[in-house]
mmCIF file of C-alpha atoms (C1' of nucleotides) in Angstrom:
data_model
loop_
_atom_site.group_PDB
_atom_site.id
_atom_site.type_symbol
_atom_site.label_atom_id
_atom_site.label_comp_id
_atom_site.label_asym_id
_atom_site.label_seq_id
_atom_site.Cartn_x
_atom_site.Cartn_y
_atom_site.Cartn_z
ATOM 1 C CA MET A 1 109.739 87.663 114.195
ATOM 2 C CA ASN A 2 107.303 84.969 115.212
ATOM 3 C CA LEU A 3 104.183 85.750 113.273
ATOM 4 C CA SER A 4 101.243 83.412 112.941
ATOM 5 C CA LEU A 5 100.084 82.695 109.422
ATOM 6 C CA PRO A 6 97.158 84.795 108.200
ATOM 7 C CA SER A 7 94.996 81.665 108.117
ATOM 8 C CA GLU A 8 95.433 81.258 111.857
ATOM 9 C CA THR A 9 94.223 84.722 112.759
ATOM 10 C CA ILE A 10 90.835 86.054 113.712
ATOM 11 C CA PHE A 11 90.858 88.170 110.553
ATOM 12 C CA HIS A 12 90.884 85.079 108.432
ATOM 13 C CA ALA A 13 87.938 83.709 110.409
ATOM 14 C CA ILE A 14 86.041 86.958 109.959
ATOM 15 C CA GLU A 15 86.663 87.097 106.234
ATOM 16 C CA SER A 16 85.889 83.473 105.753
ATOM 17 C CA THR A 17 82.611 83.852 107.617
ATOM 18 C CA ILE A 18 81.302 86.734 105.561
ATOM 19 C CA LYS A 19 82.355 85.068 102.319
ATOM 20 C CA ASP A 20 80.640 81.834 103.286
ATOM 21 C CA TYR A 21 77.511 83.713 104.237
ATOM 22 C CA ARG A 22 77.508 85.607 100.948
ATOM 23 C CA LYS A 23 77.890 82.420 98.956
ATOM 24 C CA PHE A 24 75.142 80.727 100.924
ATOM 25 C CA ALA A 25 72.793 83.680 100.582
ATOM 26 C CA GLN A 26 73.512 84.138 96.883
ATOM 27 C CA LYS A 27 72.807 80.499 96.207
ATOM 28 C CA ASN A 28 69.437 80.658 97.938
ATOM 29 C CA ILE A 29 68.510 83.866 96.113
ATOM 30 C CA SER A 30 69.528 82.513 92.718
ATOM 31 C CA GLU A 31 67.339 79.460 93.202
ATOM 32 C CA LYS A 32 64.263 81.679 93.391
ATOM 33 C CA ILE A 33 65.124 84.871 91.475
ATOM 34 C CA LYS A 34 67.062 84.823 88.265
ATOM 35 C CA ASP A 35 69.728 87.394 87.543
ATOM 36 C CA MET A 36 69.690 89.030 90.965
ATOM 37 C CA THR A 37 72.828 89.573 93.028
ATOM 38 C CA ILE A 38 72.900 90.071 96.776
ATOM 39 C CA ASP A 39 74.167 93.580 96.301
ATOM 40 C CA GLN A 40 71.381 94.507 93.898
ATOM 41 C CA GLY A 41 68.893 93.014 96.332
ATOM 42 C CA MET A 42 70.289 95.116 99.142
ATOM 43 C CA VAL A 43 70.002 98.272 97.042
ATOM 44 C CA LEU A 44 66.314 97.473 96.519
ATOM 45 C CA LEU A 45 65.771 96.917 100.232
ATOM 46 C CA PHE A 46 67.459 100.171 101.160
ATOM 47 C CA LEU A 47 65.611 102.224 98.543
ATOM 48 C CA ASN A 48 62.347 100.662 99.571
ATOM 49 C CA GLU A 49 62.745 101.870 103.152
ATOM 50 C CA HIS A 50 64.556 105.114 102.310
ATOM 51 C CA PRO A 51 63.625 106.372 98.858
ATOM 52 C CA GLU A 52 65.444 109.634 99.401
ATOM 53 C CA LEU A 53 68.896 108.019 99.608
ATOM 54 C CA THR A 54 71.532 109.362 97.233
ATOM 55 C CA GLN A 55 73.699 107.007 95.199
ATOM 56 C CA LYS A 56 76.607 107.991 97.375
ATOM 57 C CA GLU A 57 74.751 107.022 100.521
ATOM 58 C CA ILE A 58 73.606 103.706 99.092
ATOM 59 C CA ALA A 59 77.155 103.033 97.977
ATOM 60 C CA GLU A 60 78.403 103.366 101.518
ATOM 61 C CA LEU A 61 75.675 101.081 102.847
ATOM 62 C CA VAL A 62 76.665 98.282 100.489
ATOM 63 C CA PHE A 63 80.427 98.844 100.700
ATOM 64 C CA LYS A 64 80.992 100.121 97.168
ATOM 65 C CA ASP A 65 82.464 103.329 95.853
ATOM 66 C CA ASN A 66 80.561 105.982 93.883
ATOM 67 C CA ALA A 67 81.775 104.804 90.511
ATOM 68 C CA SER A 68 80.681 101.233 91.189
ATOM 69 C CA MET A 69 77.328 102.466 92.396
ATOM 70 C CA THR A 70 76.754 104.501 89.228
ATOM 71 C CA ARG A 71 77.388 101.394 87.170
ATOM 72 C CA MET A 72 75.373 99.146 89.421
ATOM 73 C CA ILE A 73 72.368 101.428 89.195
ATOM 74 C CA ASN A 74 72.842 101.656 85.441
ATOM 75 C CA THR A 75 72.442 97.910 85.159
ATOM 76 C CA MET A 76 69.463 97.910 87.521
ATOM 77 C CA VAL A 77 67.839 100.588 85.364
ATOM 78 C CA GLN A 78 68.589 98.542 82.228
ATOM 79 C CA LYS A 79 67.016 95.512 83.869
ATOM 80 C CA LYS A 80 64.019 97.709 84.689
ATOM 81 C CA HIS A 81 64.181 97.302 88.438
ATOM 82 C CA LEU A 82 64.863 101.004 88.944
ATOM 83 C CA LYS A 83 64.019 104.265 87.259
ATOM 84 C CA ARG A 84 66.189 107.363 87.489
ATOM 85 C CA SER A 85 64.770 110.850 87.183
ATOM 86 C CA ILE A 86 65.961 114.350 87.759
ATOM 87 C CA ASN A 87 65.727 115.777 91.258
ATOM 88 C CA SER A 88 64.665 119.378 90.812
ATOM 89 C CA LYS A 89 65.388 120.168 94.464
ATOM 90 C CA ASP A 90 69.058 119.362 93.936
ATOM 91 C CA ARG A 91 70.029 118.886 90.349
ATOM 92 C CA ARG A 92 73.261 117.089 91.231
ATOM 93 C CA ARG A 93 71.273 114.122 92.518
ATOM 94 C CA TYR A 94 68.744 111.782 91.028
ATOM 95 C CA ILE A 95 65.456 110.530 92.244
ATOM 96 C CA ILE A 96 65.676 106.766 92.096
ATOM 97 C CA GLU A 97 62.412 104.914 92.029
ATOM 98 C CA ILE A 98 61.617 101.236 92.228
ATOM 99 C CA THR A 99 59.616 100.076 89.215
ATOM 100 C CA ASP A 100 56.796 97.520 89.295
ATOM 101 C CA LYS A 101 59.283 94.876 88.271
ATOM 102 C CA GLY A 102 61.470 95.947 91.194
ATOM 103 C CA LYS A 103 58.490 95.760 93.491
ATOM 104 C CA ASP A 104 57.830 92.214 92.370
ATOM 105 C CA VAL A 105 61.338 91.323 93.451
ATOM 106 C CA LEU A 106 60.638 92.990 96.776
ATOM 107 C CA LYS A 107 57.785 90.543 97.318
ATOM 108 C CA THR A 108 59.949 87.491 96.718
ATOM 109 C CA LEU A 109 63.219 88.611 98.256
ATOM 110 C CA PRO A 110 62.484 89.388 101.920
ATOM 111 C CA PRO A 111 61.349 85.897 102.933
ATOM 112 C CA ILE A 112 64.477 84.455 101.320
ATOM 113 C CA ILE A 113 66.732 86.876 103.148
ATOM 114 C CA HIS A 114 64.872 86.272 106.372
ATOM 115 C CA GLN A 115 65.420 82.564 105.944
ATOM 116 C CA ASN A 116 69.102 83.091 105.079
ATOM 117 C CA ARG A 117 69.683 85.104 108.203
ATOM 118 C CA ASN A 118 67.789 82.730 110.434
ATOM 119 C CA SER A 119 69.423 79.564 109.245
ATOM 120 C CA SER A 120 72.905 80.996 109.295
ATOM 121 C CA LEU A 121 72.408 82.254 112.854
ATOM 122 C CA LYS A 122 70.747 79.083 114.110
ATOM 123 C CA GLY A 123 71.922 78.026 117.556
ATOM 124 C CA ILE A 124 73.441 81.380 118.325
ATOM 125 C CA THR A 125 72.008 83.161 121.339
ATOM 126 C CA LYS A 126 70.929 86.765 121.549
ATOM 127 C CA ASN A 127 73.701 87.256 124.036
ATOM 128 C CA GLU A 128 76.324 85.799 121.733
ATOM 129 C CA LEU A 129 75.177 88.109 118.955
ATOM 130 C CA ASN A 130 75.524 91.087 121.262
ATOM 131 C CA GLN A 131 78.979 89.963 122.237
ATOM 132 C CA LEU A 132 79.924 89.503 118.626
ATOM 133 C CA GLU A 133 78.801 92.982 117.752
ATOM 134 C CA ILE A 134 80.608 94.560 120.663
ATOM 135 C CA ILE A 135 83.889 92.880 119.822
ATOM 136 C CA LEU A 136 83.630 93.708 116.120
ATOM 137 C CA ASN A 137 82.988 97.307 116.995
ATOM 138 C CA LYS A 138 86.120 97.397 119.094
ATOM 139 C CA ILE A 139 88.144 96.215 116.138
ATOM 140 C CA ARG A 140 86.534 98.759 113.861
ATOM 141 C CA THR A 141 87.224 101.544 116.297
ATOM 142 C CA ASN A 142 90.847 100.479 116.578
ATOM 143 C CA CYS A 143 91.223 100.471 112.810
ATOM 144 C CA ALA A 144 89.736 103.929 112.552
ATOM 145 C CA LYS A 145 92.352 105.402 114.881
ATOM 146 C CA THR A 146 95.241 106.671 112.813
ATOM 147 C CA MET B 1 57.413 90.780 106.180
ATOM 148 C CA ASN B 2 59.243 92.758 108.819
ATOM 149 C CA LEU B 3 62.862 92.541 107.817
ATOM 150 C CA SER B 4 65.616 94.655 109.305
ATOM 151 C CA LEU B 5 67.746 96.519 106.829
ATOM 152 C CA PRO B 6 71.020 94.868 105.877
ATOM 153 C CA SER B 7 72.926 97.668 107.612
ATOM 154 C CA GLU B 8 71.334 96.708 110.922
ATOM 155 C CA THR B 9 72.414 93.088 110.814
ATOM 156 C CA ILE B 10 75.415 91.289 112.190
ATOM 157 C CA PHE B 11 76.494 90.471 108.651
ATOM 158 C CA HIS B 12 76.931 94.144 107.910
ATOM 159 C CA ALA B 13 79.035 94.499 111.060
ATOM 160 C CA ILE B 14 81.175 91.526 110.060
ATOM 161 C CA GLU B 15 81.748 92.801 106.520
ATOM 162 C CA SER B 16 82.411 96.319 107.682
ATOM 163 C CA THR B 17 84.988 95.065 110.199
ATOM 164 C CA ILE B 18 87.021 93.065 107.731
ATOM 165 C CA LYS B 19 86.925 95.881 105.167
ATOM 166 C CA ASP B 20 88.057 98.414 107.751
ATOM 167 C CA TYR B 21 90.856 96.123 108.832
ATOM 168 C CA ARG B 22 91.976 95.577 105.258
ATOM 169 C CA LYS B 23 92.040 99.285 104.553
ATOM 170 C CA PHE B 24 93.945 99.982 107.758
ATOM 171 C CA ALA B 25 96.435 97.206 107.091
ATOM 172 C CA GLN B 26 96.939 98.180 103.441
ATOM 173 C CA LYS B 27 97.598 101.774 104.425
ATOM 174 C CA ASN B 28 100.278 100.776 106.898
ATOM 175 C CA ILE B 29 101.896 98.425 104.418
ATOM 176 C CA SER B 30 101.908 100.993 101.630
ATOM 177 C CA GLU B 31 103.654 103.499 103.837
ATOM 178 C CA LYS B 32 106.658 101.196 104.131
ATOM 179 C CA ILE B 33 106.623 99.014 101.028
ATOM 180 C CA LYS B 34 105.747 100.331 97.613
ATOM 181 C CA ASP B 35 103.598 98.354 95.206
ATOM 182 C CA MET B 36 102.666 95.586 97.642
ATOM 183 C CA THR B 37 99.089 94.513 98.293
ATOM 184 C CA ILE B 38 97.913 92.681 101.383
ATOM 185 C CA ASP B 39 97.057 89.666 99.288
ATOM 186 C CA GLN B 40 100.497 89.527 97.694
ATOM 187 C CA GLY B 41 102.023 89.882 101.155
ATOM 188 C CA MET B 42 99.967 86.982 102.419
ATOM 189 C CA VAL B 43 101.073 84.804 99.513
ATOM 190 C CA LEU B 44 104.674 85.510 100.484
ATOM 191 C CA LEU B 45 104.002 84.629 104.116
ATOM 192 C CA PHE B 46 102.328 81.367 103.224
ATOM 193 C CA LEU B 47 105.002 80.311 100.738
ATOM 194 C CA ASN B 48 107.689 81.165 103.220
ATOM 195 C CA GLU B 49 106.287 78.751 105.795
ATOM 196 C CA HIS B 50 105.009 76.186 103.300
ATOM 197 C CA PRO B 51 107.041 76.218 100.091
ATOM 198 C CA GLU B 52 105.323 73.100 98.835
ATOM 199 C CA LEU B 53 101.903 74.738 98.553
ATOM 200 C CA THR B 54 100.208 74.512 95.165
ATOM 201 C CA GLN B 55 98.649 77.573 93.546
ATOM 202 C CA LYS B 56 95.263 76.039 94.193
ATOM 203 C CA GLU B 57 96.000 75.681 97.893
ATOM 204 C CA ILE B 58 97.327 79.205 98.200
ATOM 205 C CA ALA B 59 94.261 80.458 96.374
ATOM 206 C CA GLU B 60 92.014 78.939 98.989
ATOM 207 C CA LEU B 61 94.053 80.403 101.816
ATOM 208 C CA VAL B 62 93.677 83.921 100.477
ATOM 209 C CA PHE B 63 90.062 83.574 99.308
ATOM 210 C CA LYS B 64 90.693 83.697 95.563
ATOM 211 C CA ASP B 65 89.902 81.274 92.794
ATOM 212 C CA ASN B 66 92.453 79.419 90.671
ATOM 213 C CA ALA B 67 92.277 81.828 87.754
ATOM 214 C CA SER B 68 92.908 84.817 89.983
ATOM 215 C CA MET B 69 95.811 83.037 91.642
ATOM 216 C CA THR B 70 97.427 82.262 88.297
ATOM 217 C CA ARG B 71 97.294 85.938 87.420
ATOM 218 C CA MET B 72 98.362 87.087 90.836
ATOM 219 C CA ILE B 73 101.437 84.882 90.735
ATOM 220 C CA ASN B 74 102.143 86.073 87.190
ATOM 221 C CA THR B 75 102.379 89.629 88.440
ATOM 222 C CA MET B 76 104.498 88.584 91.427
ATOM 223 C CA VAL B 77 106.860 86.803 89.056
ATOM 224 C CA GLN B 78 106.972 89.881 86.837
ATOM 225 C CA LYS B 79 107.792 91.997 89.869
ATOM 226 C CA LYS B 80 110.514 89.470 90.722
ATOM 227 C CA HIS B 81 109.193 88.500 94.106
ATOM 228 C CA LEU B 82 108.614 84.910 92.974
ATOM 229 C CA LYS B 83 110.125 82.450 90.559
ATOM 230 C CA ARG B 84 108.176 79.626 88.971
ATOM 231 C CA SER B 85 109.827 76.413 87.850
ATOM 232 C CA ILE B 86 108.719 72.988 86.727
ATOM 233 C CA ASN B 87 107.961 70.385 89.358
ATOM 234 C CA SER B 88 109.288 67.138 87.981
ATOM 235 C CA LYS B 89 107.558 65.121 90.697
ATOM 236 C CA ASP B 90 104.172 66.283 89.390
ATOM 237 C CA ARG B 91 104.319 68.082 86.118
ATOM 238 C CA ARG B 92 100.882 69.637 86.551
ATOM 239 C CA ARG B 93 102.187 71.805 89.387
ATOM 240 C CA TYR B 94 104.909 74.354 89.685
ATOM 241 C CA ILE B 95 107.599 74.890 92.215
ATOM 242 C CA ILE B 96 107.218 78.446 93.381
ATOM 243 C CA GLU B 97 110.233 80.020 94.993
ATOM 244 C CA ILE B 98 110.695 83.305 96.781
ATOM 245 C CA THR B 99 113.458 85.368 95.182
ATOM 246 C CA ASP B 100 115.945 87.527 97.037
ATOM 247 C CA LYS B 101 113.757 90.521 96.349
ATOM 248 C CA GLY B 102 110.819 88.587 97.831
ATOM 249 C CA LYS B 103 112.936 87.734 100.851
ATOM 250 C CA ASP B 104 113.694 91.410 101.357
ATOM 251 C CA VAL B 105 109.983 92.055 101.565
ATOM 252 C CA LEU B 106 109.732 89.237 104.089
ATOM 253 C CA LYS B 107 112.127 91.144 106.311
ATOM 254 C CA THR B 108 110.051 94.330 106.260
ATOM 255 C CA LEU B 109 106.560 92.921 106.181
ATOM 256 C CA PRO B 110 106.180 90.811 109.352
ATOM 257 C CA PRO B 111 106.724 93.634 111.858
ATOM 258 C CA ILE B 112 104.159 95.751 110.022
ATOM 259 C CA ILE B 113 101.610 92.958 110.045
ATOM 260 C CA HIS B 114 102.343 92.227 113.653
ATOM 261 C CA GLN B 115 101.716 95.847 114.471
ATOM 262 C CA ASN B 116 98.523 95.911 112.407
ATOM 263 C CA ARG B 117 97.141 92.921 114.236
ATOM 264 C CA ASN B 118 98.113 94.214 117.629
ATOM 265 C CA SER B 119 96.747 97.677 117.260
ATOM 266 C CA SER B 120 93.492 96.539 115.701
ATOM 267 C CA LEU B 121 92.940 94.043 118.515
ATOM 268 C CA LYS B 122 93.958 96.429 121.293
ATOM 269 C CA GLY B 123 91.709 96.219 124.353
ATOM 270 C CA ILE B 124 90.222 92.908 123.314
ATOM 271 C CA THR B 125 90.753 90.082 125.778
ATOM 272 C CA LYS B 126 91.940 86.573 124.962
ATOM 273 C CA ASN B 127 88.556 85.369 126.118
ATOM 274 C CA GLU B 128 86.707 87.733 123.818
ATOM 275 C CA LEU B 129 88.784 86.532 120.891
ATOM 276 C CA ASN B 130 87.925 82.942 121.723
ATOM 277 C CA GLN B 131 84.269 83.842 121.925
ATOM 278 C CA LEU B 132 84.469 85.645 118.625
ATOM 279 C CA GLU B 133 86.018 82.659 116.934
ATOM 280 C CA ILE B 134 83.486 80.236 118.359
ATOM 281 C CA ILE B 135 80.536 82.312 117.209
ATOM 282 C CA LEU B 136 81.957 82.896 113.732
ATOM 283 C CA ASN B 137 82.548 79.170 113.406
ATOM 284 C CA LYS B 138 78.924 78.516 114.254
ATOM 285 C CA ILE B 139 77.831 80.813 111.450
ATOM 286 C CA ARG B 140 80.217 79.177 109.005
ATOM 287 C CA THR B 141 78.971 75.737 109.927
ATOM 288 C CA ASN B 142 75.391 76.836 109.440
ATOM 289 C CA CYS B 143 76.194 78.257 106.016
ATOM 290 C CA ALA B 144 77.903 75.048 104.985
ATOM 291 C CA LYS B 145 74.787 72.983 105.693
ATOM 292 C CA THR B 146 72.784 72.784 102.504
ATOM 293 C "C1'" DC C 1 77.387 139.161 94.497
ATOM 294 C "C1'" DA C 2 81.647 136.875 92.702
ATOM 295 C "C1'" DA C 3 85.048 133.624 93.584
ATOM 296 C "C1'" DA C 4 86.319 129.732 96.040
ATOM 297 C "C1'" DT C 5 85.059 125.499 97.864
ATOM 298 C "C1'" DA C 6 82.223 121.420 98.358
ATOM 299 C "C1'" DT C 7 79.253 117.825 96.717
ATOM 300 C "C1'" DA C 8 76.942 114.164 93.562
ATOM 301 C "C1'" DA C 9 77.488 111.765 89.852
ATOM 302 C "C1'" DT C 10 79.880 110.276 85.747
ATOM 303 C "C1'" DT C 11 83.643 108.722 82.749
ATOM 304 C "C1'" DG C 12 87.912 106.520 81.079
ATOM 305 C "C1'" DA C 13 91.752 103.831 82.192
ATOM 306 C "C1'" DT C 14 93.200 100.188 84.592
ATOM 307 C "C1'" DA C 15 93.114 96.387 87.784
ATOM 308 C "C1'" DT C 16 91.030 92.501 89.669
ATOM 309 C "C1'" DA C 17 87.544 88.737 89.930
ATOM 310 C "C1'" DT C 18 84.700 85.104 88.048
ATOM 311 C "C1'" DC C 19 83.015 81.547 84.907
ATOM 312 C "C1'" DA C 20 83.425 78.091 81.544
ATOM 313 C "C1'" DA C 21 86.308 75.773 78.495
ATOM 314 C "C1'" DT C 22 90.829 73.876 77.597
ATOM 315 C "C1'" DT C 23 95.443 71.720 78.211
ATOM 316 C "C1'" DA C 24 98.546 68.772 80.332
ATOM 317 C "C1'" DT C 25 99.417 65.415 83.462
ATOM 318 C "C1'" DA C 26 98.337 61.979 87.043
ATOM 319 C "C1'" DT C 27 95.526 58.386 89.136
ATOM 320 C "C1'" DA C 28 91.964 54.886 89.323
ATOM 321 C "C1'" DT C 29 89.642 51.089 87.445
ATOM 322 C "C1'" DA C 30 87.690 47.644 84.200
ATOM 323 C "C1'" DT D 1 97.396 48.116 79.903
ATOM 324 C "C1'" DA D 2 93.845 51.107 77.905
ATOM 325 C "C1'" DT D 3 90.221 54.028 79.116
ATOM 326 C "C1'" DA D 4 87.890 56.867 82.187
ATOM 327 C "C1'" DT D 5 88.209 60.069 85.722
ATOM 328 C "C1'" DA D 6 90.479 63.518 88.518
ATOM 329 C "C1'" DT D 7 93.560 67.298 89.300
ATOM 330 C "C1'" DA D 8 96.508 71.707 88.533
ATOM 331 C "C1'" DA D 9 96.990 75.336 85.987
ATOM 332 C "C1'" DT D 10 95.894 78.384 82.195
ATOM 333 C "C1'" DT D 11 93.130 81.127 78.944
ATOM 334 C "C1'" DG D 12 89.473 84.019 76.963
ATOM 335 C "C1'" DA D 13 85.314 86.301 77.746
ATOM 336 C "C1'" DT D 14 82.963 88.883 80.731
ATOM 337 C "C1'" DA D 15 81.826 91.250 84.946
ATOM 338 C "C1'" DT D 16 82.986 94.064 88.663
ATOM 339 C "C1'" DA D 17 85.998 97.251 91.339
ATOM 340 C "C1'" DT D 18 89.110 101.152 91.891
ATOM 341 C "C1'" DC D 19 91.433 105.523 90.946
ATOM 342 C "C1'" DA D 20 91.917 109.991 89.113
ATOM 343 C "C1'" DA D 21 89.976 113.421 86.393
ATOM 344 C "C1'" DT D 22 85.837 115.787 84.883
ATOM 345 C "C1'" DT D 23 81.131 117.825 84.770
ATOM 346 C "C1'" DA D 24 77.371 119.987 86.774
ATOM 347 C "C1'" DT D 25 75.342 122.044 90.456
ATOM 348 C "C1'" DA D 26 75.167 123.913 95.374
ATOM 349 C "C1'" DT D 27 77.001 126.210 99.213
ATOM 350 C "C1'" DT D 28 80.164 129.108 101.641
ATOM 351 C "C1'" DT D 29 82.661 133.130 102.414
ATOM 352 C "C1'" DG D 30 85.471 137.383 101.434
#
DNA sequence: CAAATATAATTGATATATCAATTATATATA
DNA sequence: TATATATAATTGATATATCAATTATATTTG
């Protein structure tokens, strides 16, 4: 069996890329906002655009499971970025609101993220990005098949 | 600030792809080999080709830190896939050997991994893969710049 | 409508990851 | 050569993730 080493595969390149981007982005966030992780920032961005999202839905968007999301939101409530209240329409869910402190973060965060995205994609054409997305989608589709 | 949601970005697509691949690969491994994670499997593959690797070097190859690698190798030693012994050439390092039980795994594992890679890359041309790698490298380079 | 099934969130147990400090050894340099 | 610096690995404290079981509520269906 002549198998290339994991480090020589495209999967290694993919994983390495996202980890490098996360490190880069986290560093730039931490310089400006204390005690704020990328994942927490993403939760704020999602809730800001879609306040009706359930914890389960947010979890999926940021690649966590339900249990992790419960705990993540607990800490964000403790840190006073979010407020949880009962949803009388469906008492299994919560209404999750962004507090004033959370809104302050939402003033500072977007320009940093914008900058992170721009500088990490510098020199890459629109066409290349399209290509990249198409190929990644093929891989995802293949992995979804049994 | 008009920022697209994280889920609409290429970074989301990249992260989603590698997570889907990992899930897919882990599932196929677990069906054939009990109690074996992808990461442990990769450590075996690397050590098999490069027995002289230090824990630190292996850590980097599988995207962990030193502390995690220490603990990971501890469990692999406990499970009798690896054997650690003193390296008299440099007493800070260890010599890490693959046991017979580890070698058994190395008979079963490669065809599974080969199959995982093949099926997840089905329908993707050599040229597309090259493109993919080039673009990912551009992103990595950008993230490495301050 | 009652029972069965599904869904959202939580919890506890466990595993894994991360950070800073520490230990042991090796290498560089004054 | 003695001291400073660098490196490999470990440890303890803490944070985060994952799995299975549980709780509470909604929805479906016989």
